[in-house]
C-alpha angles and dihedrals in degrees: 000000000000119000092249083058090046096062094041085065094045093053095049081049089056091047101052090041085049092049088044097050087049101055083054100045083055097048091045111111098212126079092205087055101046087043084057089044095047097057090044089056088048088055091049080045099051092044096049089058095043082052090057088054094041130048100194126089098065095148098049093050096047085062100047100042090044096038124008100042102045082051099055095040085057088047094054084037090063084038091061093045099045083055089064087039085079095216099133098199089054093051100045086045088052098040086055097049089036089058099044081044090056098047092047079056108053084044092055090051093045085058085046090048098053098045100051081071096043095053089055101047093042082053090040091055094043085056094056096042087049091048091047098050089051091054096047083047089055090044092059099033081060098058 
């Protein structure tokens, strides 16, 4: 697979974890909750459109779209079905882990966001001081 197909796939996945969070997010009782889930999907958002500019991070996305992701979306899908289940004390104790789970995770793909730049332009920069050094080399080589 080449690295252009790669990141084809990684962006459908995107898609299709973005489209699944967001049934959830609209079958969730609870506003807080929607609110918390709402804000997860525009980070997933906002890195799926930084991957499409930047071709670095590839280890960091492969986990997060084969491990991280699928485990989190079966987390807010039991959400979703203990909300129906009626036990109240059940309910309250998710809503609050589920929340403290959200906000661990946008925090997690802001790092990831931030660092898919950052890869590129610290690779950027070793390519010009590379290049740089070869041309003083041949400079000197030359005299």
């Amino acid at each position: 697979m080449t690295d252009e197909q790669a990141k084809e796939a990684r962006m459908d996945k995107a898609a299709s974890f973005i489209a699944e969070f967001e049934k959830c997010r609209l079958e969730l009782r609870d506003e807080a909750l929607q609110e918390a889930l709402g804000m997860t999907i525009a980070r997933l958002r906002e890195l799926r459109d930084v991957q499409y500019l930047f071709d670095s991070g590839e280890k960091e996305l492969v986990r997060l779209y084969d491990m991280y992701l699928p485990a989190l979306l079966k987390i807010v899908q039991e959400a979703v079905r203990m909300e129906t289940a009626g036990n109240y004390r059940a309910i309250v104790d998710m809503r609050t882990r589920l929340k403290k789970t959200l906000a661990t995770f946008r925090e997690t793909l802001k790092h990831i966001t931030d660092i898919l730049p950052q890869d590129e332009i610290d690779q950027a920069n070793a390519e010009a001081k590379a290049r740089k050094a070869k041309e003083e080399l041949e400079k000197n080589s030359r005299q």
